[in-house]
XYZ file of C-alpha atoms in Angstrom:
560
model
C -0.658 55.571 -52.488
C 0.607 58.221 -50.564
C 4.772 58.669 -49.517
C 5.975 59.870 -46.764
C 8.745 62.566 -47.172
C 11.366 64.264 -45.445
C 11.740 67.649 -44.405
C 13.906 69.455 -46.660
C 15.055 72.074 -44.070
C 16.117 69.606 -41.399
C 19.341 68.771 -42.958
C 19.953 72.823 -42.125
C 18.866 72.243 -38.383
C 22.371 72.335 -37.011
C 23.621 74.874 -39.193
C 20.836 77.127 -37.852
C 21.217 76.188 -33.984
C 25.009 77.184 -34.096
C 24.022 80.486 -35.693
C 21.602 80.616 -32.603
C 24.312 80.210 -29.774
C 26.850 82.479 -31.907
C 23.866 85.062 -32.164
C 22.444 83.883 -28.360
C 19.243 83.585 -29.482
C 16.949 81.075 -27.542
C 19.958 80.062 -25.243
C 19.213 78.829 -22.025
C 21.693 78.227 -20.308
C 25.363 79.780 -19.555
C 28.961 77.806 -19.596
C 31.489 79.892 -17.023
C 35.108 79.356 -17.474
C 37.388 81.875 -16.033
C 36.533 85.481 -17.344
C 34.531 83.683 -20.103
C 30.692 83.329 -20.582
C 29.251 80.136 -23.370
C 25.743 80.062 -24.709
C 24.031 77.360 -25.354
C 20.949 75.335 -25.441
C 19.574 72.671 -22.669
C 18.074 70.358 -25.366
C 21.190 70.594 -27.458
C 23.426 69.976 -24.711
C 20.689 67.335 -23.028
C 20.622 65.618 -26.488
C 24.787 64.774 -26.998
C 25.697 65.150 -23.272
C 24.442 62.176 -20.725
C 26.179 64.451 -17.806
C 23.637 66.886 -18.462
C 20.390 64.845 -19.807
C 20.679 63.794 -16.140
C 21.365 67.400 -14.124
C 19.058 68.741 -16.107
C 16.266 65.806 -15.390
C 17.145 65.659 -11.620
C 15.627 68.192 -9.262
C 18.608 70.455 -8.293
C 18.090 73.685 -7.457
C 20.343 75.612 -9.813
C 18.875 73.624 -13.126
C 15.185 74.382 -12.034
C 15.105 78.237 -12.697
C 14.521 79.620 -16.207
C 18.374 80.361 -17.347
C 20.831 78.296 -15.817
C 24.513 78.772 -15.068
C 27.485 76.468 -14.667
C 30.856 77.184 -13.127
C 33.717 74.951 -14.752
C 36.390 76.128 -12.864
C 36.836 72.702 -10.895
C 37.314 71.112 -14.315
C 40.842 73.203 -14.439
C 40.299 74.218 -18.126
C 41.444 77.000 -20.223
C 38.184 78.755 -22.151
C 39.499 78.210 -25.666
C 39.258 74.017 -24.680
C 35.283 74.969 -23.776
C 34.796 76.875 -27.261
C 36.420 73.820 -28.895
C 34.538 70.847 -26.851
C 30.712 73.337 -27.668
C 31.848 73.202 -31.188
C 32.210 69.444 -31.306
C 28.853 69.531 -29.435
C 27.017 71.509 -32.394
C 28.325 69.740 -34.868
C 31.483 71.519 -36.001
C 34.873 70.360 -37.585
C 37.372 70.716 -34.699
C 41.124 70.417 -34.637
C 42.365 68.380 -31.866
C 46.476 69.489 -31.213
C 48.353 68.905 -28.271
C 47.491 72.197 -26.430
C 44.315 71.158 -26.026
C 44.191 67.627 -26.643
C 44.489 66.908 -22.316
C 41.536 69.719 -22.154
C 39.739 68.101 -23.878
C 40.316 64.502 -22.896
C 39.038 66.351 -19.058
C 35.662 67.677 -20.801
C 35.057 64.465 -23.094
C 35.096 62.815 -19.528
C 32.996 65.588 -17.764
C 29.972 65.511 -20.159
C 30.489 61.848 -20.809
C 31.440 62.336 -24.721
C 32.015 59.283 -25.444
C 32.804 59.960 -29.620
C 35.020 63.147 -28.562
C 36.856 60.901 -26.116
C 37.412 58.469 -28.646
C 38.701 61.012 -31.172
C 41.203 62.496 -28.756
C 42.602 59.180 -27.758
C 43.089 58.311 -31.479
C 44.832 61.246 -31.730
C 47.224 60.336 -29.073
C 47.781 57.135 -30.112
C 49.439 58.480 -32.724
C 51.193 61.047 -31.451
C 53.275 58.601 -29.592
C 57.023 59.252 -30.311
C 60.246 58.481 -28.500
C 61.114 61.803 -29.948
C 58.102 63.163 -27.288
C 58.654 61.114 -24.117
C 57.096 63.834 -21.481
C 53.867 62.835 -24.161
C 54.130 59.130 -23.551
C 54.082 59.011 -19.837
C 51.577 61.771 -19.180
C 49.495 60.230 -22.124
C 49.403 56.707 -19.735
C 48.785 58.537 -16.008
C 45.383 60.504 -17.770
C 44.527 57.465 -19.960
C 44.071 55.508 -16.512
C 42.849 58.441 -14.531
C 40.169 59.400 -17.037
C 39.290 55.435 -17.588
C 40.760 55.160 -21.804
C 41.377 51.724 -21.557
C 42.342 51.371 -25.336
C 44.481 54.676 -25.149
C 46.259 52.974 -21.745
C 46.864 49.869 -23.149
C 48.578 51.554 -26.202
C 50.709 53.514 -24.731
C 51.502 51.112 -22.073
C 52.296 48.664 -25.032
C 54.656 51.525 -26.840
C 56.366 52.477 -23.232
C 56.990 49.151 -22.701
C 58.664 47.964 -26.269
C 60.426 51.648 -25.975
C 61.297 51.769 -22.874
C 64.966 51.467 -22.632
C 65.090 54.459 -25.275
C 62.563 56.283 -23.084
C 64.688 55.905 -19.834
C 67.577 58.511 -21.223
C 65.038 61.437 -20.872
C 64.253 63.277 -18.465
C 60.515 62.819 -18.252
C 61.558 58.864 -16.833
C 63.810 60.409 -14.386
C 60.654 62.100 -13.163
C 58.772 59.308 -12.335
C 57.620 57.927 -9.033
C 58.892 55.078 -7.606
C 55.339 53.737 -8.306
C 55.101 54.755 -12.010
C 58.859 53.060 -12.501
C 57.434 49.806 -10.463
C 54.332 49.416 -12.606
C 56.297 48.782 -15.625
C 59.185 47.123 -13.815
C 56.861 44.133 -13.024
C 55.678 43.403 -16.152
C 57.118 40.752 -18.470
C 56.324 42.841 -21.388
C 59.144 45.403 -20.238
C 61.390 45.440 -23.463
C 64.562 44.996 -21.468
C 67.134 42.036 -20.091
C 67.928 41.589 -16.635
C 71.318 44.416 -17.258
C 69.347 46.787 -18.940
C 66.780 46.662 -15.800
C 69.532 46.971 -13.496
C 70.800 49.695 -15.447
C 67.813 51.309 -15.810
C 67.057 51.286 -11.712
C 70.479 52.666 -11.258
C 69.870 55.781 -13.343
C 66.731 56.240 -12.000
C 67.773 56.510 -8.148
C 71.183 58.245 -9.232
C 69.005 60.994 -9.813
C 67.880 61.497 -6.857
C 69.922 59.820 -4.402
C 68.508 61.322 -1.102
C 65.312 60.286 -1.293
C 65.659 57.290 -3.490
C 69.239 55.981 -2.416
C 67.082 53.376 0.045
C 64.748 52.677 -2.251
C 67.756 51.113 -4.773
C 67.665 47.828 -2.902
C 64.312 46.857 -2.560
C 63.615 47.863 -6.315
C 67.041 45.594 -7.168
C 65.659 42.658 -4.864
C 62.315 42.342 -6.500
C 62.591 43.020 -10.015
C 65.767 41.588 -10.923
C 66.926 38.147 -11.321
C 70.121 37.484 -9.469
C 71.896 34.588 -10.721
C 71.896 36.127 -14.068
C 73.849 39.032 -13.214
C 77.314 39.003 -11.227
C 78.278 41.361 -8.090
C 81.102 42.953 -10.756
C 78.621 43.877 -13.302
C 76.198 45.465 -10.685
C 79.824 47.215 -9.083
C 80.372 48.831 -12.095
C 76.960 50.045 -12.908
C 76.883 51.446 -9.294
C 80.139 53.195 -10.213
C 78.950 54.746 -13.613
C 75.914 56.497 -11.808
C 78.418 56.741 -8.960
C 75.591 55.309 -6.345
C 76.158 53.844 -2.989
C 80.021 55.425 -2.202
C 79.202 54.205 1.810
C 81.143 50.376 1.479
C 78.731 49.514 4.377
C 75.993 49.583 2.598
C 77.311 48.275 -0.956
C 78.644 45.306 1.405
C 74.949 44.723 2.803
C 73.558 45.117 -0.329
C 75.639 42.370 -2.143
C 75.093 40.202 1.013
C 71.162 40.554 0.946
C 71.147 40.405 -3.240
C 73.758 37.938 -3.886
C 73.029 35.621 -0.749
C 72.816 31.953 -1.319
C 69.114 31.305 -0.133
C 67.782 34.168 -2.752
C 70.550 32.657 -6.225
C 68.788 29.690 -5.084
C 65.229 30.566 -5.125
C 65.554 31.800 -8.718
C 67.541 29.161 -10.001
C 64.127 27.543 -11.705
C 63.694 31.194 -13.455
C 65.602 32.310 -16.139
C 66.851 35.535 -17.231
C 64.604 38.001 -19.219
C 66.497 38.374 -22.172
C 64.462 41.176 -23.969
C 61.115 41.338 -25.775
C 60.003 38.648 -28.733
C 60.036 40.629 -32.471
C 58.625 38.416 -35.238
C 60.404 39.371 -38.676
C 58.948 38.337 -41.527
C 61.526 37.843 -44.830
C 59.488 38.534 -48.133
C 61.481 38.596 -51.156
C 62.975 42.249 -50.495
C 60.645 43.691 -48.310
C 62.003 42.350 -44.656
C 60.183 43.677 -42.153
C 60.251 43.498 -37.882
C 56.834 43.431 -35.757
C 55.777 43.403 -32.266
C 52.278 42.409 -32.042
C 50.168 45.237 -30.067
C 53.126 46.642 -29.470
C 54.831 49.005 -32.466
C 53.718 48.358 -36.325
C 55.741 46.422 -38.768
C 59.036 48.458 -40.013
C 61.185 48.047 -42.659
C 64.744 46.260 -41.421
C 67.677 45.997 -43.723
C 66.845 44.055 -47.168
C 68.460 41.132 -48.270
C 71.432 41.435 -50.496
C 69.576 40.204 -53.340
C 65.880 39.522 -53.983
C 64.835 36.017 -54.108
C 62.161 33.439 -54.309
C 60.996 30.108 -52.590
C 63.882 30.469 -49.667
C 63.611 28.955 -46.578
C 64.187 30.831 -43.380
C 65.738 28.935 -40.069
C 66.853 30.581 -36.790
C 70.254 28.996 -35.155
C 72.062 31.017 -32.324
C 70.288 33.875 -32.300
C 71.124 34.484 -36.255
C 68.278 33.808 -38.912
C 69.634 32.176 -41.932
C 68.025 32.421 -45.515
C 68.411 29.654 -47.498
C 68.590 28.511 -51.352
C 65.360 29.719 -53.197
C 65.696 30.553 -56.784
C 66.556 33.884 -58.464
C 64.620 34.045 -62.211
C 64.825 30.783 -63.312
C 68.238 29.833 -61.476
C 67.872 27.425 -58.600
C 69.793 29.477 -55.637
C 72.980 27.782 -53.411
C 73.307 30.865 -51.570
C 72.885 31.528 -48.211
C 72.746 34.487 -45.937
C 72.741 35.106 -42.295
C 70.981 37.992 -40.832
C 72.587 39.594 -37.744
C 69.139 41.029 -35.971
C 71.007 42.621 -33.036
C 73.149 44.768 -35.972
C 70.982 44.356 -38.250
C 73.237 43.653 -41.432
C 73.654 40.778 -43.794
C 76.712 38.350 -44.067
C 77.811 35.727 -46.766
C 77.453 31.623 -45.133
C 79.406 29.216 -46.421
C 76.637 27.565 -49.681
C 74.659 24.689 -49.842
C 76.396 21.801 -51.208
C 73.541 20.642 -54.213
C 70.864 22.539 -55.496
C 67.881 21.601 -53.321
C 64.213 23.395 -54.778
C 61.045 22.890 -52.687
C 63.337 21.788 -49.973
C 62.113 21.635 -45.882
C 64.460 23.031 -43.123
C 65.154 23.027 -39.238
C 67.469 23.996 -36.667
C 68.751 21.177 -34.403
C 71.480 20.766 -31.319
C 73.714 24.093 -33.051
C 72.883 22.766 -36.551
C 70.749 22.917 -39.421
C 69.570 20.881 -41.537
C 68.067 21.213 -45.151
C 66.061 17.813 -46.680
C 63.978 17.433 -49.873
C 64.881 16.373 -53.575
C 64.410 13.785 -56.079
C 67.929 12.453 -55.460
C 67.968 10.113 -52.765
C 71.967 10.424 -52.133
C 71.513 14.316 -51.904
C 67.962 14.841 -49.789
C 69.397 15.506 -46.370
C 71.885 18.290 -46.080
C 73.761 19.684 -42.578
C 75.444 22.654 -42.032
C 78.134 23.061 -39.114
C 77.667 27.221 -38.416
C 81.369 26.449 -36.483
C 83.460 25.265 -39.221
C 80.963 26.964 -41.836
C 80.704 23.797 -43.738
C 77.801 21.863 -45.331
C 77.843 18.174 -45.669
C 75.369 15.086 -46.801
C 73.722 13.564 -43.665
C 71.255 10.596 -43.453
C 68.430 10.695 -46.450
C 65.022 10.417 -45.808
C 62.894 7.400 -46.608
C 60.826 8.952 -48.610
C 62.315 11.205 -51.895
C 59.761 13.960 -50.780
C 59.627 17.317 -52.178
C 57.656 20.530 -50.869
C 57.027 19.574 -47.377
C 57.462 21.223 -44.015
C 59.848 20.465 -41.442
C 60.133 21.111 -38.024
C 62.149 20.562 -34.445
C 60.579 18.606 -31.917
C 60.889 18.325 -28.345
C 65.622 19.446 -28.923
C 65.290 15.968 -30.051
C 63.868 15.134 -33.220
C 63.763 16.272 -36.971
C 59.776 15.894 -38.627
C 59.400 15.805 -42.196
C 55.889 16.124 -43.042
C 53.791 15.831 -46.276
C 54.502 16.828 -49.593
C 54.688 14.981 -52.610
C 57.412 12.403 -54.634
C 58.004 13.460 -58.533
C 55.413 10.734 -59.616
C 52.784 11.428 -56.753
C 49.770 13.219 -55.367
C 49.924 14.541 -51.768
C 51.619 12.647 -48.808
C 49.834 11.864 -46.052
C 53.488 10.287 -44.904
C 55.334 11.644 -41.498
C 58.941 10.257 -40.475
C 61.542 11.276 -38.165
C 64.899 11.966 -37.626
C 66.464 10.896 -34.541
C 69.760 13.200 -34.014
C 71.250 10.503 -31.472
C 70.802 7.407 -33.328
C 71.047 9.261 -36.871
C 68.051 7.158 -38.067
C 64.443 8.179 -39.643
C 61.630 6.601 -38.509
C 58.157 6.720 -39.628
C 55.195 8.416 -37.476
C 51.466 8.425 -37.775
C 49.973 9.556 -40.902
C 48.400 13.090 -41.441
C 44.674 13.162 -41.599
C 44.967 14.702 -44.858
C 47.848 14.786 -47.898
C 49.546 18.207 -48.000
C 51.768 19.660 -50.520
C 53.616 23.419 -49.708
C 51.265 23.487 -46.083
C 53.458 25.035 -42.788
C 53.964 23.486 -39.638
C 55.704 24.616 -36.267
C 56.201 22.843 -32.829
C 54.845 24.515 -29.730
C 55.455 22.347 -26.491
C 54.734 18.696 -27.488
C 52.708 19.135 -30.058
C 53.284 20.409 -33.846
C 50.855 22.076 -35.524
C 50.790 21.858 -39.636
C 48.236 24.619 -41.162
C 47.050 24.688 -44.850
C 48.884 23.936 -48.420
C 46.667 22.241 -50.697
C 45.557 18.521 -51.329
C 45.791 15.897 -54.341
C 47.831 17.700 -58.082
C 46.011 20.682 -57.990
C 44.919 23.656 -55.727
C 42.755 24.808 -53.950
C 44.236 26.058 -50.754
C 42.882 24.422 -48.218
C 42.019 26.047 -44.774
C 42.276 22.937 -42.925
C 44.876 22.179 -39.582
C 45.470 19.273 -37.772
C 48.087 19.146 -34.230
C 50.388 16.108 -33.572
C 49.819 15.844 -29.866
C 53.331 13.140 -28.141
C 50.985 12.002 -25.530
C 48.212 10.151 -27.384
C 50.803 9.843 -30.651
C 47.723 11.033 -33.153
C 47.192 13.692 -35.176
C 43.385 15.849 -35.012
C 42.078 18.782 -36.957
C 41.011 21.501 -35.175
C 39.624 24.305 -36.123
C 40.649 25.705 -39.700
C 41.882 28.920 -40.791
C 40.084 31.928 -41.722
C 41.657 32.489 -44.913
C 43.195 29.535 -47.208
C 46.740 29.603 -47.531
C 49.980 27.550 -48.929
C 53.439 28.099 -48.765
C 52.845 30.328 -45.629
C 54.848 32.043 -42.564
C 54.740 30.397 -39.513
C 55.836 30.800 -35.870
C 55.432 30.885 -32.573
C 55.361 34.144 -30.694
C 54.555 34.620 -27.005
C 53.343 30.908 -26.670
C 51.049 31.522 -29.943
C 50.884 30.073 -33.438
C 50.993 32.867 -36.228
C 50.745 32.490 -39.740
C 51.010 35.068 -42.464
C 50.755 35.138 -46.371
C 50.211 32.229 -48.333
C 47.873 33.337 -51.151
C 50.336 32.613 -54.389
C 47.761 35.238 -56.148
C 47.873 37.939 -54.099
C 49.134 39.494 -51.116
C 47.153 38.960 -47.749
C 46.865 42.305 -45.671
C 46.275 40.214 -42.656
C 47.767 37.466 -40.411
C 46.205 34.927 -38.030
C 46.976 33.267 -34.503
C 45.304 30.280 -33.020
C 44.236 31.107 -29.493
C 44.477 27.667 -27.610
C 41.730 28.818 -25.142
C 38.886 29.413 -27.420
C 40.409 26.647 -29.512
C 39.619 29.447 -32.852
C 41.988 31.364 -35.399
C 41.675 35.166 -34.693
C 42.134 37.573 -37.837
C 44.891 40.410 -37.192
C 44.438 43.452 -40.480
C 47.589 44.182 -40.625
C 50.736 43.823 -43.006
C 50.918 42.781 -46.609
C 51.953 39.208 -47.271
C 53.031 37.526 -50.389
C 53.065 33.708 -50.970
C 56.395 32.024 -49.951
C 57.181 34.917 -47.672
C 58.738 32.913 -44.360
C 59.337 34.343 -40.950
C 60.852 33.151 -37.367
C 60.615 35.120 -33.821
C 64.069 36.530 -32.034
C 64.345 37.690 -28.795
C 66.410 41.442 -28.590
C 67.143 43.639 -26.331
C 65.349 47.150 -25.428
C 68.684 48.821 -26.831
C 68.851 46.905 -29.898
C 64.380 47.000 -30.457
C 64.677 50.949 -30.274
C 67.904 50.914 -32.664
C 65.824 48.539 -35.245
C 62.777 50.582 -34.871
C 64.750 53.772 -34.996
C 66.933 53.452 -38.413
């Protein structure tokens, strides 16, 4: 039986043709750019190049003679960006840097390089920097002139969750009024209504001739009125000392501040900032902006801990008991995330392990424990007290708990001291201070996670019966048909896992008490599916909640 080998000198074919174009041997056809003549080769160029498989296939005069020429001065490139992009073409290591990066983002286009324009928009993906702003915005007008929708989206996404940072530079000063618009009216703008206000200001104070007039009509459509007050926009107009004519500051407040437009708006609230999940594991606390900026490292926790439960009341995140060696923690901690810095809460009133927590009408509450008398503890943030509130009716340990519709506590699952997993759901009602009992889970679940989104509550994982497994398995509580129904399960098994919402999503991360998970999921409600983020390290009993900042206090996290 006969084999069929390989050539043993093809692996030297490309070596060989760039010795032919360095030594012009065999070239065919000629590359002008400026004073500059490039040799190459028609098949080699035909071969990586779509742009010219088809010139050189059509019937065009100037590709039909023997040894072809072609002018790229209308490409507006400097020769050394045409040695670099034939290089990459014959198979050579290039260095992309930011003198030629743009160059070669124009050629990549050109000749349709599809891998080369790849390459260069990785590379300025990661060259994004608030320390290079003139970088960020010219990086988003040629990543949507040159059709890099990956690169745009990026950079739009960074722009956006920077942005306040970015507008004290002078490369936002520069924009047009239809640049500044395009990120003005989108929701994903990292800013609250005074930082946009602020932001408009600054821009038109820069340039007051021309964009003076424009100041209004940028004020009327992209801010929300009723959440700002004609003193607050007086004294930003008098810090970039804009509109000194009282006529037209008059007809400005009459036109913004008129009754028909406060009106109008008063079903739409006041864009506080952009959502940042932070995730609290042990001492590793980190801050994350899906698609947006990676996870960073925000201040630690004054002392590592395990099994704590996280709860966000105010606009402060609270961490909760947990246990430190083999000592059952009191402690607790509240997390400032607009300083970010740590401060000492008044401490829980019993020890309380494997313990379930919520937030409810400026309180929170902490339930779980053996001891009847002691399983439902509430602490008053305004006197900084704890005290004993109603028990539960069932002596349940690691469960979840949630808030439901500003109305309702939900204990779910978990298990009693002498018992398998609870199928078992009750209620607390805040107005009659009673606990109620609610359908039963479709399956028992000890350490699982749960969160409310809307009317529904979603409960994800743990494991099932005196033993793991994790399971993988989710069901949803849905307040109109008063049932619970799995849907679909979870990539990855988990207990004891991160949960919350973030931009109307449900995202879970960690719960693998073996091993840290580099990923996290959502459940997309359209395609009714979990989707699989790589990103992040997870431990078990890691917890998380989403905050709303500012742009000024996002770049101040990110920048520390």
């Amino acid at each position: 039986m006969h084999g069929v080998k390989k050539c043993s000198s093809s692996v030297e074919v490309l070596s060989v043709l760039r010795d032919f174009r360095r030594t012009k041997k065999f070239c065919d056809i000629t590359l002008k750019c400026g004073e500059r003549n490039f040799y190459a080769h028609c098949c080699i160029l035909a071969a990586v190049s779509p742009f010219y498989l088809a010139m050189f296939r059509s019937g065009m005069s100037e590709v039909n003679c023997e040894f072809k020429t072609v002018d790229l001065a209308f490409l507006s490139v400097s020769p050394s960006a045409v040695s670099v992009a034939l290089d990459y073409i014959y198979g050579e290591v290039i260095e992309i840097n930011l003198e030629n990066v743009f160059e070669l983002l124009v050629i990549a286009d050109y000749m349709l390089l599809k891998e080369l324009k790849n390459d260069v928009s990785n590379y300025l993906c990661e060259c994004l920097s608030v320390e290079k702003p003139d970088l960020c915005f010219e990086t988003r007008r040629v990543a949507e002139l040159y059709g890099c929708k990956g690169l745009y989206e990026a950079t739009n996404s960074f722009i956006n969750a920077m942005f306040y940072r970015l507008s004290h530079t002078s490369a936002f000063l520069e924009l047009s009024v239809a640049e500044l618009e395009s990120f003005l009216e989108s929701d994903d703008l990292s800013t609250n209504e005074r930082e946009r206000f602020e932001i408009i200001s600054k821009w038109a104070a820069n340039s007051r001739e021309s964009r003076e007039m424009e100041l209004g009509r940028l004020l009327n459509e992209y801010i929300r009125r009723r959440t700002l007050s004609p003193i607050e926009c007086r004294e930003m107009f008098d810090r970039y000392e804009l509109l000194p004519n009282l006529f037209i500051l008059d007809m400005f407040e009459e036109r913004f501040f008129r009754p028909d437009n406060v009106r109008n708006e008063m079903h739409r609230q006041g864009r506080q900032g952009q959502e940042v999940i932070l995730v609290f594991d042990n001492d590793k606390p980190q801050a994350y902006i899906p698609g947006l900026i990676p996870w960073h490292p925000i201040t630690p926790m004054p002392e590592t801990r395990e099994q704590f439960k996280v709860v966000m009341l105010n606009n402060l995140v609270y961490v909760i008991g947990g246990t430190t060696g083999q000592t059952i923690s009191l402690t607790v901690w509240r997390y400032f995330p607009y300083q970010n810095f740590w401060k000492t809460a008044a401490p829980m009133l019993k020890t309380a392990a494997s313990f379930g927590v919520a937030a409810l009408a400026d309180r929170i509450y902490a339930t779980g424990g053996p001891n009847a008398k002691y399983n439902m503890q509430v602490y008053d943030p305004l006197d900084d007290e704890w005290f004993f509130g109603k028990p539960m009716q069932v002596k349940r340990v690691y469960h979840c708990m949630v808030t439901f519709q500003n109305k309702y506590l939900v204990a779910i699952g978990g298990n009693m001291p002498t018992t398998d997993s609870l199928y078992s759901v009750e209620k607390y009602d805040r107005e009659t201070r009673t606990w109620t009992y609610m359908p039963q889970l479709n399956i028992g679940r000890i350490e699982a996670s749960a969160v409310a989104l809307d009317d529904k509550i979603y409960v994800v994982g743990g494991y099932s019966g005196s033993s793991p497994p994790e399971l993988n398995s989710c069901e949803v509580y849905d307040s109109s048909t008063n049932k619970w129904s799995l849907i679909e399960p979870t990539n990855t098994p988990r207990r004891d896992a991160a949960i919350t919402v973030y931009h109307g999503k449900v995202y879970i991360l960690g719960g693998n008490p073996k091993k840290g998970l580099p990923n996290f999921e959502y459940y997309c409600e359209e395609t009714k599916s979990w989707k699989t983020e790589e990103s992040g390290s997870f431990s078990s009993g890691c917890q998380c909640c989403t905050v709303t900042l500012s742009g000024k206090c996002i770049c101040e996290l990110y920048e520390r």
